[in-house]
PDB file of N, CA and C in Angstrom:
ATOM      1  N   MET A   1      89.432  71.313 190.625  1.00 40.00           N
ATOM      2  CA  MET A   1      87.995  71.155 190.706  1.00 40.00           C
ATOM      3  C   MET A   1      87.351  71.937 189.564  1.00 40.00           C
ATOM      4  N   ILE A   2      86.305  71.379 188.989  1.00 43.00           N
ATOM      5  CA  ILE A   2      85.597  72.023 187.890  1.00 43.00           C
ATOM      6  C   ILE A   2      84.499  72.893 188.483  1.00 43.00           C
ATOM      7  N   GLU A   3      84.494  74.168 188.074  1.00 45.00           N
ATOM      8  CA  GLU A   3      83.449  75.066 188.545  1.00 45.00           C
ATOM      9  C   GLU A   3      82.364  75.147 187.488  1.00 45.00           C
ATOM     10  N   ARG A   4      81.143  75.183 187.952  1.00 46.00           N
ATOM     11  CA  ARG A   4      79.993  75.287 187.042  1.00 46.00           C
ATOM     12  C   ARG A   4      79.191  76.521 187.377  1.00 46.00           C
ATOM     13  N   ASP A   5      78.615  77.102 186.371  1.00 46.00           N
ATOM     14  CA  ASP A   5      77.709  78.224 186.577  1.00 46.00           C
ATOM     15  C   ASP A   5      76.317  77.632 186.743  1.00 46.00           C
ATOM     16  N   VAL A   6      75.900  77.439 187.991  1.00 43.00           N
ATOM     17  CA  VAL A   6      74.634  76.775 188.284  1.00 43.00           C
ATOM     18  C   VAL A   6      73.568  77.810 188.590  1.00 43.00           C
ATOM     19  N   GLN A   7      72.500  77.783 187.793  1.00 47.00           N
ATOM     20  CA  GLN A   7      71.371  78.687 188.011  1.00 47.00           C
ATOM     21  C   GLN A   7      70.095  77.875 188.033  1.00 47.00           C
ATOM     22  N   ASP A   8      69.366  77.988 189.118  1.00 48.00           N
ATOM     23  CA  ASP A   8      68.081  77.283 189.269  1.00 48.00           C
ATOM     24  C   ASP A   8      68.219  75.783 189.063  1.00 48.00           C
ATOM     25  N   GLY A   9      69.303  75.189 189.518  1.00 53.00           N
ATOM     26  CA  GLY A   9      69.461  73.744 189.431  1.00 53.00           C
ATOM     27  C   GLY A   9      69.951  73.259 188.081  1.00 53.00           C
ATOM     28  N   ALA A  10      70.120  74.144 187.112  1.00 63.00           N
ATOM     29  CA  ALA A  10      70.607  73.726 185.800  1.00 63.00           C
ATOM     30  C   ALA A  10      72.056  73.296 185.942  1.00 63.00           C
ATOM     31  N   GLY A  11      72.438  72.250 185.288  1.00 77.00           N
ATOM     32  CA  GLY A  11      73.793  71.769 185.353  1.00 77.00           C
ATOM     33  C   GLY A  11      74.035  70.769 186.460  1.00 77.00           C
ATOM     34  N   SER A  12      73.059  70.527 187.295  1.00 83.00           N
ATOM     35  CA  SER A  12      73.232  69.530 188.350  1.00 83.00           C
ATOM     36  C   SER A  12      73.070  68.141 187.753  1.00 83.00           C
ATOM     37  N   PRO A  13      73.775  67.182 188.289  1.00 86.00           N
ATOM     38  CA  PRO A  13      73.668  65.825 187.727  1.00 86.00           C
ATOM     39  C   PRO A  13      72.272  65.249 187.951  1.00 86.00           C
ATOM     40  N   PRO A  14      71.825  64.392 187.045  1.00 87.00           N
ATOM     41  CA  PRO A  14      70.490  63.800 187.207  1.00 87.00           C
ATOM     42  C   PRO A  14      70.473  62.833 188.394  1.00 87.00           C
ATOM     43  N   ARG A  15      69.333  62.711 189.015  1.00 94.00           N
ATOM     44  CA  ARG A  15      69.179  61.748 190.098  1.00 94.00           C
ATOM     45  C   ARG A  15      69.080  60.363 189.470  1.00 94.00           C
ATOM     46  N   LEU A  16      69.944  59.461 189.914  1.00 96.00           N
ATOM     47  CA  LEU A  16      69.982  58.110 189.361  1.00 96.00           C
ATOM     48  C   LEU A  16      69.372  57.129 190.360  1.00 96.00           C
ATOM     49  N   LEU A  17      68.537  56.233 189.858  1.00 97.00           N
ATOM     50  CA  LEU A  17      67.869  55.232 190.678  1.00 97.00           C
ATOM     51  C   LEU A  17      68.424  53.847 190.358  1.00 97.00           C
ATOM     52  N   THR A  18      68.442  52.989 191.351  1.00 97.00           N
ATOM     53  CA  THR A  18      68.873  51.612 191.125  1.00 97.00           C
ATOM     54  C   THR A  18      67.711  50.797 190.561  1.00 97.00           C
ATOM     55  N   ILE A  19      68.037  49.614 190.076  1.00 97.00           N
ATOM     56  CA  ILE A  19      67.004  48.693 189.580  1.00 97.00           C
ATOM     57  C   ILE A  19      65.983  48.419 190.684  1.00 97.00           C
ATOM     58  N   ARG A  20      66.463  48.167 191.876  1.00 97.00           N
ATOM     59  CA  ARG A  20      65.576  47.839 192.999  1.00 97.00           C
ATOM     60  C   ARG A  20      64.672  49.022 193.350  1.00 97.00           C
ATOM     61  N   GLU A  21      65.204  50.240 193.332  1.00 97.00           N
ATOM     62  CA  GLU A  21      64.393  51.418 193.638  1.00 97.00           C
ATOM     63  C   GLU A  21      63.276  51.593 192.608  1.00 97.00           C
ATOM     64  N   VAL A  22      63.620  51.404 191.334  1.00 96.00           N
ATOM     65  CA  VAL A  22      62.598  51.514 190.282  1.00 96.00           C
ATOM     66  C   VAL A  22      61.558  50.410 190.440  1.00 96.00           C
ATOM     67  N   ALA A  23      61.997  49.206 190.765  1.00 96.00           N
ATOM     68  CA  ALA A  23      61.067  48.095 190.978  1.00 96.00           C
ATOM     69  C   ALA A  23      60.108  48.420 192.122  1.00 96.00           C
ATOM     70  N   ASN A  24      60.617  49.002 193.201  1.00 96.00           N
ATOM     71  CA  ASN A  24      59.748  49.376 194.318  1.00 96.00           C
ATOM     72  C   ASN A  24      58.749  50.451 193.913  1.00 96.00           C
ATOM     73  N   ILE A  25      59.193  51.414 193.130  1.00 95.00           N
ATOM     74  CA  ILE A  25      58.295  52.488 192.683  1.00 95.00           C
ATOM     75  C   ILE A  25      57.194  51.929 191.791  1.00 95.00           C
ATOM     76  N   LEU A  26      57.558  51.052 190.853  1.00 94.00           N
ATOM     77  CA  LEU A  26      56.579  50.488 189.916  1.00 94.00           C
ATOM     78  C   LEU A  26      55.821  49.291 190.506  1.00 94.00           C
ATOM     79  N   ARG A  27      56.283  48.822 191.662  1.00 94.00           N
ATOM     80  CA  ARG A  27      55.695  47.658 192.325  1.00 94.00           C
ATOM     81  C   ARG A  27      55.739  46.412 191.442  1.00 94.00           C
ATOM     82  N   VAL A  28      56.931  46.188 190.888  1.00 95.00           N
ATOM     83  CA  VAL A  28      57.182  44.993 190.095  1.00 95.00           C
ATOM     84  C   VAL A  28      58.470  44.354 190.615  1.00 95.00           C
ATOM     85  N   HIS A  29      58.788  43.182 190.125  1.00 96.00           N
ATOM     86  CA  HIS A  29      60.010  42.498 190.524  1.00 96.00           C
ATOM     87  C   HIS A  29      61.207  43.171 189.858  1.00 96.00           C
ATOM     88  N   ALA A  30      62.347  43.105 190.512  1.00 96.00           N
ATOM     89  CA  ALA A  30      63.569  43.704 189.975  1.00 96.00           C
ATOM     90  C   ALA A  30      63.933  43.103 188.614  1.00 96.00           C
ATOM     91  N   ARG A  31      63.650  41.817 188.403  1.00 96.00           N
ATOM     92  CA  ARG A  31      63.938  41.186 187.096  1.00 96.00           C
ATOM     93  C   ARG A  31      63.119  41.829 185.986  1.00 96.00           C
ATOM     94  N   THR A  32      61.912  42.252 186.310  1.00 95.00           N
ATOM     95  CA  THR A  32      61.063  42.910 185.313  1.00 95.00           C
ATOM     96  C   THR A  32      61.705  44.218 184.875  1.00 95.00           C
ATOM     97  N   VAL A  33      62.204  44.995 185.821  1.00 96.00           N
ATOM     98  CA  VAL A  33      62.874  46.256 185.486  1.00 96.00           C
ATOM     99  C   VAL A  33      64.135  45.980 184.692  1.00 96.00           C
ATOM    100  N   TYR A  34      64.891  44.973 185.082  1.00 95.00           N
ATOM    101  CA  TYR A  34      66.106  44.612 184.352  1.00 95.00           C
ATOM    102  C   TYR A  34      65.775  44.263 182.900  1.00 95.00           C
ATOM    103  N   ARG A  35      64.703  43.510 182.684  1.00 95.00           N
ATOM    104  CA  ARG A  35      64.275  43.165 181.315  1.00 95.00           C
ATOM    105  C   ARG A  35      63.880  44.411 180.542  1.00 95.00           C
ATOM    106  N   MET A  36      63.205  45.339 181.216  1.00 93.00           N
ATOM    107  CA  MET A  36      62.799  46.584 180.557  1.00 93.00           C
ATOM    108  C   MET A  36      64.035  47.364 180.098  1.00 93.00           C
ATOM    109  N   VAL A  37      65.066  47.375 180.918  1.00 95.00           N
ATOM    110  CA  VAL A  37      66.317  48.046 180.560  1.00 95.00           C
ATOM    111  C   VAL A  37      66.980  47.319 179.391  1.00 95.00           C
ATOM    112  N   GLN A  38      67.072  45.994 179.473  1.00 94.00           N
ATOM    113  CA  GLN A  38      67.710  45.203 178.412  1.00 94.00           C
ATOM    114  C   GLN A  38      66.974  45.342 177.081  1.00 94.00           C
ATOM    115  N   ASP A  39      65.630  45.445 177.132  1.00 93.00           N
ATOM    116  CA  ASP A  39      64.823  45.564 175.915  1.00 93.00           C
ATOM    117  C   ASP A  39      64.776  46.990 175.376  1.00 93.00           C
ATOM    118  N   GLY A  40      65.345  47.942 176.125  1.00 92.00           N
ATOM    119  CA  GLY A  40      65.334  49.331 175.666  1.00 92.00           C
ATOM    120  C   GLY A  40      64.043  50.059 175.957  1.00 92.00           C
ATOM    121  N   VAL A  41      63.171  49.455 176.734  1.00 91.00           N
ATOM    122  CA  VAL A  41      61.898  50.088 177.082  1.00 91.00           C
ATOM    123  C   VAL A  41      62.125  51.224 178.078  1.00 91.00           C
ATOM    124  N   LEU A  42      63.119  51.061 178.933  1.00 94.00           N
ATOM    125  CA  LEU A  42      63.439  52.036 179.969  1.00 94.00           C
ATOM    126  C   LEU A  42      64.892  52.452 179.785  1.00 94.00           C
ATOM    127  N   ASP A  43      65.131  53.740 179.596  1.00 94.00           N
ATOM    128  CA  ASP A  43      66.492  54.243 179.400  1.00 94.00           C
ATOM    129  C   ASP A  43      67.295  54.088 180.677  1.00 94.00           C
ATOM    130  N   ALA A  44      68.547  53.675 180.535  1.00 96.00           N
ATOM    131  CA  ALA A  44      69.412  53.478 181.690  1.00 96.00           C
ATOM    132  C   ALA A  44      70.866  53.614 181.258  1.00 96.00           C
ATOM    133  N   ILE A  45      71.726  53.809 182.256  1.00 95.00           N
ATOM    134  CA  ILE A  45      73.156  53.831 181.989  1.00 95.00           C
ATOM    135  C   ILE A  45      73.810  52.772 182.861  1.00 95.00           C
ATOM    136  N   ARG A  46      74.926  52.280 182.394  1.00 95.00           N
ATOM    137  CA  ARG A  46      75.639  51.271 183.152  1.00 95.00           C
ATOM    138  C   ARG A  46      76.787  51.935 183.903  1.00 95.00           C
ATOM    139  N   VAL A  47      76.848  51.694 185.204  1.00 93.00           N
ATOM    140  CA  VAL A  47      77.920  52.207 186.049  1.00 93.00           C
ATOM    141  C   VAL A  47      78.650  50.988 186.591  1.00 93.00           C
ATOM    142  N   GLY A  48      79.787  50.689 186.000  1.00 94.00           N
ATOM    143  CA  GLY A  48      80.507  49.478 186.365  1.00 94.00           C
ATOM    144  C   GLY A  48      79.703  48.263 185.946  1.00 94.00           C
ATOM    145  N   THR A  49      79.290  47.468 186.910  1.00 94.00           N
ATOM    146  CA  THR A  49      78.497  46.270 186.607  1.00 94.00           C
ATOM    147  C   THR A  49      77.017  46.465 186.920  1.00 94.00           C
ATOM    148  N   GLN A  50      76.648  47.654 187.351  1.00 95.00           N
ATOM    149  CA  GLN A  50      75.265  47.899 187.760  1.00 95.00           C
ATOM    150  C   GLN A  50      74.596  48.905 186.841  1.00 95.00           C
ATOM    151  N   TRP A  51      73.275  48.833 186.799  1.00 96.00           N
ATOM    152  CA  TRP A  51      72.472  49.749 185.998  1.00 96.00           C
ATOM    153  C   TRP A  51      71.935  50.861 186.874  1.00 96.00           C
ATOM    154  N   ARG A  52      71.848  52.059 186.299  1.00 97.00           N
ATOM    155  CA  ARG A  52      71.225  53.200 186.952  1.00 97.00           C
ATOM    156  C   ARG A  52      70.233  53.816 185.982  1.00 97.00           C
ATOM    157  N   ILE A  53      69.059  54.118 186.492  1.00 97.00           N
ATOM    158  CA  ILE A  53      67.993  54.697 185.683  1.00 97.00           C
ATOM    159  C   ILE A  53      67.819  56.152 186.101  1.00 97.00           C
ATOM    160  N   PRO A  54      67.993  57.091 185.167  1.00 96.00           N
ATOM    161  CA  PRO A  54      67.735  58.490 185.515  1.00 96.00           C
ATOM    162  C   PRO A  54      66.259  58.669 185.905  1.00 96.00           C
ATOM    163  N   GLU A  55      66.035  59.469 186.914  1.00 96.00           N
ATOM    164  CA  GLU A  55      64.667  59.694 187.382  1.00 96.00           C
ATOM    165  C   GLU A  55      63.792  60.240 186.258  1.00 96.00           C
ATOM    166  N   SER A  56      64.378  61.061 185.389  1.00 95.00           N
ATOM    167  CA  SER A  56      63.612  61.618 184.267  1.00 95.00           C
ATOM    168  C   SER A  56      63.171  60.511 183.307  1.00 95.00           C
ATOM    169  N   ALA A  57      63.999  59.468 183.136  1.00 95.00           N
ATOM    170  CA  ALA A  57      63.629  58.349 182.250  1.00 95.00           C
ATOM    171  C   ALA A  57      62.438  57.592 182.828  1.00 95.00           C
ATOM    172  N   LEU A  58      62.403  57.449 184.153  1.00 95.00           N
ATOM    173  CA  LEU A  58      61.271  56.781 184.793  1.00 95.00           C
ATOM    174  C   LEU A  58      60.005  57.604 184.620  1.00 95.00           C
ATOM    175  N   HIS A  59      60.114  58.927 184.796  1.00 94.00           N
ATOM    176  CA  HIS A  59      58.956  59.806 184.596  1.00 94.00           C
ATOM    177  C   HIS A  59      58.454  59.734 183.154  1.00 94.00           C
ATOM    178  N   ASP A  60      59.383  59.719 182.194  1.00 92.00           N
ATOM    179  CA  ASP A  60      58.998  59.607 180.776  1.00 92.00           C
ATOM    180  C   ASP A  60      58.288  58.286 180.515  1.00 92.00           C
ATOM    181  N   TYR A  61      58.815  57.201 181.063  1.00 92.00           N
ATOM    182  CA  TYR A  61      58.197  55.884 180.868  1.00 92.00           C
ATOM    183  C   TYR A  61      56.772  55.871 181.421  1.00 92.00           C
ATOM    184  N   ILE A  62      56.601  56.406 182.610  1.00 90.00           N
ATOM    185  CA  ILE A  62      55.270  56.416 183.236  1.00 90.00           C
ATOM    186  C   ILE A  62      54.310  57.290 182.440  1.00 90.00           C
ATOM    187  N   SER A  63      54.757  58.462 182.011  1.00 88.00           N
ATOM    188  CA  SER A  63      53.854  59.360 181.286  1.00 88.00           C
ATOM    189  C   SER A  63      53.475  58.787 179.917  1.00 88.00           C
ATOM    190  N   THR A  64      54.403  58.133 179.214  1.00 85.00           N
ATOM    191  CA  THR A  64      54.044  57.542 177.918  1.00 85.00           C
ATOM    192  C   THR A  64      53.154  56.323 178.123  1.00 85.00           C
ATOM    193  N   GLY A  65      53.342  55.623 179.230  1.00 76.00           N
ATOM    194  CA  GLY A  65      52.477  54.473 179.511  1.00 76.00           C
ATOM    195  C   GLY A  65      51.037  54.892 179.704  1.00 76.00           C
ATOM    196  N   TRP A  66      50.825  56.010 180.389  1.00 68.00           N
ATOM    197  CA  TRP A  66      49.467  56.514 180.597  1.00 68.00           C
ATOM    198  C   TRP A  66      48.838  56.936 179.286  1.00 68.00           C
ATOM    199  N   LYS A  67      49.636  57.505 178.386  1.00 66.00           N
ATOM    200  CA  LYS A  67      49.095  57.985 177.112  1.00 66.00           C
ATOM    201  C   LYS A  67      48.788  56.829 176.166  1.00 66.00           C
ATOM    202  N   GLN A  68      49.609  55.792 176.182  1.00 63.00           N
ATOM    203  CA  GLN A  68      49.470  54.707 175.216  1.00 63.00           C
ATOM    204  C   GLN A  68      48.453  53.657 175.625  1.00 63.00           C
ATOM    205  N   TRP A  69      48.248  53.460 176.914  1.00 61.00           N
ATOM    206  CA  TRP A  69      47.390  52.371 177.359  1.00 61.00           C
ATOM    207  C   TRP A  69      45.932  52.772 177.253  1.00 61.00           C
ATOM    208  N   LYS A  70      45.184  51.985 176.501  1.00 65.00           N
ATOM    209  CA  LYS A  70      43.741  52.166 176.395  1.00 65.00           C
ATOM    210  C   LYS A  70      43.123  50.780 176.381  1.00 65.00           C
ATOM    211  N   PRO A  71      42.259  50.484 177.337  1.00 65.00           N
ATOM    212  CA  PRO A  71      41.662  49.151 177.354  1.00 65.00           C
ATOM    213  C   PRO A  71      40.764  48.956 176.139  1.00 65.00           C
ATOM    214  N   ASP A  72      40.773  47.770 175.611  1.00 64.00           N
ATOM    215  CA  ASP A  72      39.925  47.419 174.477  1.00 64.00           C
ATOM    216  C   ASP A  72      38.955  46.340 174.942  1.00 64.00           C
ATOM    217  N   PRO A  73      37.736  46.738 175.304  1.00 64.00           N
ATOM    218  CA  PRO A  73      36.780  45.765 175.840  1.00 64.00           C
ATOM    219  C   PRO A  73      36.505  44.607 174.882  1.00 64.00           C
ATOM    220  N   ALA A  74      36.524  44.861 173.575  1.00 59.00           N
ATOM    221  CA  ALA A  74      36.252  43.786 172.615  1.00 59.00           C
ATOM    222  C   ALA A  74      37.334  42.713 172.697  1.00 59.00           C
ATOM    223  N   LYS A  75      38.586  43.116 172.823  1.00 60.00           N
ATOM    224  CA  LYS A  75      39.676  42.138 172.933  1.00 60.00           C
ATOM    225  C   LYS A  75      39.586  41.378 174.246  1.00 60.00           C
ATOM    226  N   GLN A  76      39.214  42.078 175.319  1.00 56.00           N
ATOM    227  CA  GLN A  76      39.090  41.411 176.600  1.00 56.00           C
ATOM    228  C   GLN A  76      37.999  40.339 176.528  1.00 56.00           C
ATOM    229  N   ARG A  77      36.870  40.672 175.944  1.00 57.00           N
ATOM    230  CA  ARG A  77      35.792  39.688 175.839  1.00 57.00           C
ATOM    231  C   ARG A  77      36.189  38.534 174.935  1.00 57.00           C
ATOM    232  N   ALA A  78      36.886  38.815 173.838  1.00 55.00           N
ATOM    233  CA  ALA A  78      37.312  37.748 172.934  1.00 55.00           C
ATOM    234  C   ALA A  78      38.298  36.830 173.636  1.00 55.00           C
ATOM    235  N   GLY A  79      39.205  37.398 174.415  1.00 54.00           N
ATOM    236  CA  GLY A  79      40.172  36.590 175.144  1.00 54.00           C
ATOM    237  C   GLY A  79      39.510  35.709 176.173  1.00 54.00           C
ATOM    238  N   GLU A  80      38.454  36.214 176.806  1.00 55.00           N
ATOM    239  CA  GLU A  80      37.730  35.413 177.792  1.00 55.00           C
ATOM    240  C   GLU A  80      37.037  34.234 177.121  1.00 55.00           C
ATOM    241  N   ARG A  81      36.490  34.473 175.932  1.00 55.00           N
ATOM    242  CA  ARG A  81      35.802  33.385 175.231  1.00 55.00           C
ATOM    243  C   ARG A  81      36.766  32.289 174.815  1.00 55.00           C
ATOM    244  N   GLU A  82      37.980  32.667 174.443  1.00 58.00           N
ATOM    245  CA  GLU A  82      38.961  31.668 174.018  1.00 58.00           C
ATOM    246  C   GLU A  82      39.366  30.758 175.166  1.00 58.00           C
ATOM    247  N   ARG A  83      39.348  31.276 176.379  1.00 59.00           N
ATOM    248  CA  ARG A  83      39.759  30.477 177.527  1.00 59.00           C
ATOM    249  C   ARG A  83      38.669  29.538 178.001  1.00 59.00           C
ATOM    250  N   GLN A  84      37.443  29.794 177.611  1.00 60.00           N
ATOM    251  CA  GLN A  84      36.340  28.947 178.067  1.00 60.00           C
ATOM    252  C   GLN A  84      36.265  27.686 177.204  1.00 60.00           C
ATOM    253  N   HIS A  85      36.092  26.571 177.874  1.00 60.00           N
ATOM    254  CA  HIS A  85      35.963  25.307 177.172  1.00 60.00           C
ATOM    255  C   HIS A  85      34.583  24.734 177.475  1.00 60.00           C
ATOM    256  N   PRO A  86      33.930  24.171 176.471  1.00 63.00           N
ATOM    257  CA  PRO A  86      32.615  23.593 176.736  1.00 63.00           C
ATOM    258  C   PRO A  86      32.737  22.359 177.622  1.00 63.00           C
ATOM    259  N   LEU A  87      31.825  22.258 178.551  1.00 61.00           N
ATOM    260  CA  LEU A  87      31.810  21.085 179.419  1.00 61.00           C
ATOM    261  C   LEU A  87      31.005  19.978 178.769  1.00 61.00           C
ATOM    262  N   PRO A  88      31.469  18.747 178.831  1.00 61.00           N
ATOM    263  CA  PRO A  88      30.786  17.631 178.165  1.00 61.00           C
ATOM    264  C   PRO A  88      29.668  17.046 179.038  1.00 61.00           C
ATOM    265  N   LEU A  89      28.794  17.899 179.574  1.00 62.00           N
ATOM    266  CA  LEU A  89      27.752  17.418 180.468  1.00 62.00           C
ATOM    267  C   LEU A  89      26.670  16.637 179.720  1.00 62.00           C
ATOM    268  N   ASN A  90      26.255  17.156 178.586  1.00 60.00           N
ATOM    269  CA  ASN A  90      25.183  16.501 177.837  1.00 60.00           C
ATOM    270  C   ASN A  90      25.702  15.839 176.573  1.00 60.00           C
ATOM    271  N   ASP A  91      26.986  15.728 176.463  1.00 56.00           N
ATOM    272  CA  ASP A  91      27.598  15.159 175.274  1.00 56.00           C
ATOM    273  C   ASP A  91      27.526  13.627 175.355  1.00 56.00           C
ATOM    274  N   GLN A  92      26.932  13.009 174.371  1.00 60.00           N
ATOM    275  CA  GLN A  92      26.767  11.558 174.364  1.00 60.00           C
ATOM    276  C   GLN A  92      28.090  10.834 174.113  1.00 60.00           C
ATOM    277  N   THR A  93      29.054  11.521 173.520  1.00 59.00           N
ATOM    278  CA  THR A  93      30.324  10.875 173.191  1.00 59.00           C
ATOM    279  C   THR A  93      31.392  11.127 174.251  1.00 59.00           C
ATOM    280  N   SER A  94      31.029  11.704 175.359  1.00 56.00           N
ATOM    281  CA  SER A  94      32.000  12.028 176.393  1.00 56.00           C
ATOM    282  C   SER A  94      32.590  10.745 176.992  1.00 56.00           C
ATOM    283  N   PRO A  95      33.911  10.670 177.141  1.00 59.00           N
ATOM    284  CA  PRO A  95      34.524   9.485 177.744  1.00 59.00           C
ATOM    285  C   PRO A  95      34.215   9.388 179.239  1.00 59.00           C
ATOM    286  N   HIS A  96      33.750  10.464 179.838  1.00 58.00           N
ATOM    287  CA  HIS A  96      33.454  10.457 181.270  1.00 58.00           C
ATOM    288  C   HIS A  96      31.981  10.142 181.551  1.00 58.00           C
ATOM    289  N   ARG A  97      31.216   9.982 180.500  1.00 58.00           N
ATOM    290  CA  ARG A  97      29.787   9.744 180.666  1.00 58.00           C
ATOM    291  C   ARG A  97      29.576   8.283 181.073  1.00 58.00           C
ATOM    292  N   LYS A  98      28.811   8.089 182.140  1.00 62.00           N
ATOM    293  CA  LYS A  98      28.498   6.730 182.573  1.00 62.00           C
ATOM    294  C   LYS A  98      27.250   6.248 181.873  1.00 62.00           C
ATOM    295  N   GLU A  99      27.306   5.020 181.445  1.00 63.00           N
ATOM    296  CA  GLU A  99      26.153   4.387 180.799  1.00 63.00           C
ATOM    297  C   GLU A  99      25.117   4.020 181.865  1.00 63.00           C
ATOM    298  N   PRO A 100      23.852   4.263 181.575  1.00 62.00           N
ATOM    299  CA  PRO A 100      22.829   3.850 182.538  1.00 62.00           C
ATOM    300  C   PRO A 100      22.759   2.320 182.653  1.00 62.00           C
ATOM    301  N   THR A 101      22.549   1.830 183.849  1.00 61.00           N
ATOM    302  CA  THR A 101      22.504   0.389 184.033  1.00 61.00           C
ATOM    303  C   THR A 101      21.116  -0.090 184.337  1.00 61.00           C
TER     304      THR A 101
END
């Protein structure tokens, strides 16, 4: 058996979370977490055929997400305008316009 000089929790193995546990914490689908691991967005290690995410990696991901995310109201408004389409209510060339009889 390997003996360790453990003081104040130093040297203890990191707590490892499963994909499903991380998905539950982040309230996303497990496939989303798997993609994050595959894309390198979330640090993880492979144990056999399964992935494990160190709890510290999840904390780092969450803390950097809070620092990096800043809403941009101008982009939000521009995106809303792009989705709006003019309605052909008064358009004389509209194919849906009925001719008066």
